[in-house]
Amino acid sequence: MLCRICFESDHWLRESAAQYVDTELVIAMKTARSFSRSGDRSGPSSAARQPKSSLTSRRRKGEPDKGPTAATSKSERSRDLILHSAAQLFRRQGFSATTLRQIAARAKIKAGSIYYHFDSKEEILDEVLDRGLRHVFETVRNAVERAGKVSHRRRIGLAIEAHLVALLETSDFTSANIRIYGQLPEQLKKPHRPLRRAYAEYWDQLFINARRAGEIRADMEVVPLRMFVIGALNWTIEWFRLENRDAVLELAHRTELLIFEGVRQP
C-alpha cells in the first residue's frame, strides 16, 4: 500500500491511502494557494485546525484592539521575544526539558510576565510550530513563484535552496519545528497536520510536473522521492556547519546535482 508521507521532524508521518493520484494533488495545491492568496492563514483545512489566536495579533481577553500600531508596541515586541527565546530553547533541549522559567530568563523578563501573553507552555509551542512551518512553506513557494517560466529542474532547485535557507540561515522557528515535532504527544501534533500535509503535497506537485515534462524518469515514484529529498534537507541541521550564505547555496547546488545527476560517472 502506498503511503502519504507528511513533513516531520526526524521521520515522516505516514497516513495510509488506498492510492495516490495526481488529481488529488492538484486539488490540494489549489487549496493551499487559495488560502495563501486570500489572506486566510488558518491552513488548507481550517476546520481541522482552529488556532488559539492569529499569528499577527494575539490579545488577552478584554484588551482593546489598538490598530496597526499594536504590532510595534512594547507588548508585541515582548511577545515576539518570548517566542524567539522559546524556539531557541526548544531547538536546543527539546520541549519537555524547557521550562517557562528558562524561557523568561532567556527573554530577560520576569517569569510571571509570560502569562500576560500566553496561558501555558503548550500555547507557546503551538505558535512556534505554526510559525516554523509557515516560514519554510512561504519561503519555498515565493522562491518558486518568483522564478516565472523556468525548467522544472530549476523550480525544484530553487525549492531546495529556499528550504535550506529557511532552515539553516533565517529561522529558529523552522529548525525547532523539525527538531521537536517527533517528540511531541499526539494531541500537540494534530492541529499542525493539515499545513504539514499541504507542504508535502506542494513538493509532490513539483516532482509530478517534472516527471510529466520528462525531466524526471517516468518510473520514479513521487512520494518516496519527496521523502528522500526533504528528509535529507532536514537532516542538515544535525551536521551542516553554517559559515555564510554561499555555503548554504553550495549545499543546495550539490543536493540538486545529486537528485538529477546521481553519483554515476558520466
C-alpha atoms as one frame of an Amber mdcrd trajectory, in Angstrom:
protein
   0.000   0.000   0.000   1.336   3.394  -0.946   1.670   5.828   1.921   1.191
   9.576   2.031   4.088  10.914   3.996   3.975  14.327   5.651   6.686  16.767
   6.728   8.042  15.569  10.070  10.919  16.010  12.473  13.462  13.177  12.162
  10.963  10.905  10.472   7.853  11.073   8.311   4.295  10.691   9.455   2.611
   8.014   7.398  -1.089   8.101   6.758  -2.315   5.117   4.756  -4.027   5.824
   1.466  -5.572   3.370  -0.997  -3.935   5.259  -3.813  -2.030   8.428  -4.546
  -3.257  10.115  -7.712  -2.305  13.335  -9.452  -5.823  14.758  -9.458  -5.985
  14.693  -5.690  -2.717  16.571  -5.507  -3.943  19.233  -7.905  -6.969  19.867
  -5.700  -4.763  20.097  -2.630  -2.401  22.503  -4.381  -5.234  24.792  -5.436
  -6.494  24.814  -1.872  -3.060  25.672  -0.485  -2.622  28.541  -2.943  -6.116
  29.788  -2.268  -5.719  30.189   1.480  -2.359  31.937   0.998  -3.506  34.495
  -1.569  -6.793  35.230   0.138  -5.051  36.061   3.398  -6.581  33.129   5.272
  -3.727  31.820   7.423  -5.690  29.018   9.003  -4.291  26.459   6.572  -5.805
  24.324   3.854  -8.207  22.749   6.302  -9.347  25.461   8.688 -11.997  23.199
  10.140  -9.337  20.703  11.164  -7.157  23.370  12.736  -8.626  26.011  14.990
  -5.653  28.020  16.256  -5.992  29.745  19.573  -5.030  33.068  18.015  -3.798
  34.885  14.952  -0.100  34.878  14.166  -0.124  38.629  13.697  -2.013  39.637
  16.807  -2.922  37.772  19.975  -4.652  39.873  22.617  -5.749  38.757  26.050
  -9.453  38.902  26.791 -10.600  42.447  27.353  -7.539  44.070  25.773  -8.611
  46.648  23.167  -7.560  46.471  19.552  -5.021  49.293  19.171  -4.891  49.057
  15.389  -1.771  48.950  13.181   0.482  50.452  15.855  -0.042  47.433  18.109
   2.487  45.394  16.081   5.283  47.792  17.071   4.255  48.220  20.697   6.423
  47.186  23.605   3.928  44.437  24.404   4.161  42.959  20.904   7.956  43.114
  20.948   7.999  41.343  24.313   5.702  38.682  22.965   7.911  38.075  19.928
  10.961  37.903  22.189   9.269  35.191  24.243   8.532  33.209  21.085  12.068
  33.545  19.741  13.551  32.561  23.099  11.251  29.547  23.308  12.111  28.472
  19.756  15.828  28.603  20.532  15.392  26.549  23.706  13.028  24.042  22.094
  15.546  23.579  19.311  18.475  23.013  21.673  16.983  20.978  24.503  13.530
  19.822  23.412  10.038  20.746  24.524   9.779  18.655  27.698  13.112  19.836
  29.092  12.298  23.510  28.550  10.528  25.377  31.344   8.681  28.678  31.343
  11.252  29.979  33.806  14.042  29.203  31.327  12.138  30.930  28.527  11.637
  34.001  30.715  15.301  34.056  31.689  16.400  33.897  28.068  13.941  36.647
  27.149  15.180  38.694  30.144  11.730  39.148  31.615  10.051  38.051  34.841
   8.615  34.548  34.695   5.142  35.796  35.584   5.170  38.214  32.662   4.822
  35.318  30.230   1.229  34.826  31.380   0.309  38.270  30.060   0.892  36.875
  26.562   0.407  33.102  26.862  -1.599  30.833  29.130   0.831  27.911  29.019
   3.993  26.438  27.523   1.779  24.436  25.166   0.312  27.654  23.791   3.807
  28.973  23.107   4.665  25.691  21.406   1.583  25.923  19.203   2.722  29.194
  17.708   6.377  28.202  17.434   5.388  25.148  15.398   2.976  27.098  13.232
   5.401  29.922  12.513   8.184  27.474  11.741   6.355  25.562   9.040   4.632
  28.605   7.582   8.004  30.293   7.267   9.608  27.481   5.294   6.457  26.911
   3.206   6.130  30.582   2.266   9.868  30.924   1.591   9.824  27.944  -0.784
   6.603  28.928  -2.535   7.720  32.544  -3.022  11.078  31.468  -4.450   9.410
  29.174  -6.976   6.715  31.669  -7.974   9.228  34.494  -8.477  11.195  32.347
 -10.907   8.488  32.615 -13.565   8.829  30.384 -16.613  11.849  28.214 -15.921
  12.502  24.484 -16.216  11.036  22.127 -13.671  14.539  21.195 -12.623  15.203
  24.849 -11.867  11.983  25.106  -9.844  12.990  22.121  -7.747  16.486  23.550
  -7.339  15.021  26.847  -6.101  12.747  24.970  -3.691  15.744  23.077  -2.293
  17.686  26.305  -1.900  14.805  28.145  -0.223  14.113  25.260   2.169  17.752
  25.171   3.259  17.971  28.943   3.666  14.821  28.983   5.803  16.105  26.073
   7.846  19.776  26.919   8.313  20.018  30.659   7.995  16.875  32.539   8.905
  14.565  30.764  11.320  14.891  29.251  14.777  11.179  28.519  14.447  11.720
  26.237  11.455  14.648  24.323  12.925  12.836  23.985  16.267   9.822  22.611
  14.400  11.925  19.928  12.742  13.832  19.018  15.893  10.942  18.597  18.327
   7.830  17.605  16.382   8.559  13.911  16.548   8.963  14.102  20.338   5.507
  15.544  20.970   2.385  13.723  22.146  -0.417  13.192  19.672  -2.676  15.982
  20.953   0.040  18.579  20.324   0.815  17.300  16.815  -2.710  17.009  15.483
  -3.525  20.727  14.921  -0.478  21.127  12.666  -1.015  18.187  10.344  -3.142
  19.950   7.685  -0.416  22.507   6.981   2.290  19.836   7.025   0.281  17.791
   4.564  -0.133  20.825   2.296   3.624  21.402   2.302   4.329  17.775   1.453
   1.803  17.894  -1.390   3.353  21.111  -2.707   6.639  19.240  -3.168   4.842
  16.267  -4.652   3.361  18.501  -7.321   6.791  19.933  -8.182   8.051  16.409
  -8.826   4.893  15.353 -10.678   5.220  18.319 -13.044   8.879  17.492 -13.660
   8.015  13.867 -14.364   5.268  14.834 -16.827   7.708  17.115 -18.640  10.233
  14.306 -18.961  12.753  15.917 -16.596  12.401  13.024 -14.145  12.230   9.350
 -15.080   8.719   8.115 -15.781   9.125   5.167 -13.411  10.108   7.382 -10.481
   7.591   7.298  -7.614   6.962  10.794  -6.332   6.239  10.203  -2.645   9.422
   8.208  -1.839  11.403  10.772  -3.832   9.964  13.646  -1.807  10.569  11.722
   1.405  14.215  11.247   0.459  14.761  14.875  -0.555  13.018  16.604   2.362
  14.448  14.113   4.832  17.969  14.835   3.565  17.400  18.587   3.699  16.017
  18.446   7.239  18.874  16.303   8.488  21.361  19.065   7.617  20.559  20.792
  10.918  22.405  17.932  12.628  25.643  18.088  10.646  25.938  21.210   8.492
  28.123  23.977   9.884  26.753  27.318   8.773  29.541  29.715   7.834  27.899
  32.032   5.324  25.118  32.194   2.769  27.381  30.989  -0.013  27.927  27.745
   1.882  24.163  27.190   2.061  23.760  27.874  -1.657  26.608  25.487  -2.488
  24.960  22.791  -0.389  21.703  23.376  -2.267  23.504  23.089  -5.616  25.178
  19.813  -4.619  21.839  18.432  -3.454  20.215  19.320  -6.783  23.061  17.637
  -8.690  22.701  14.508  -6.581  18.965  14.304  -7.294  19.138  14.895 -11.027
  22.557  13.501 -11.924  23.125  10.875  -9.237  26.563   9.543  -8.443  27.182
   7.658 -11.692  30.350   8.523 -13.577  29.286  10.455 -16.738
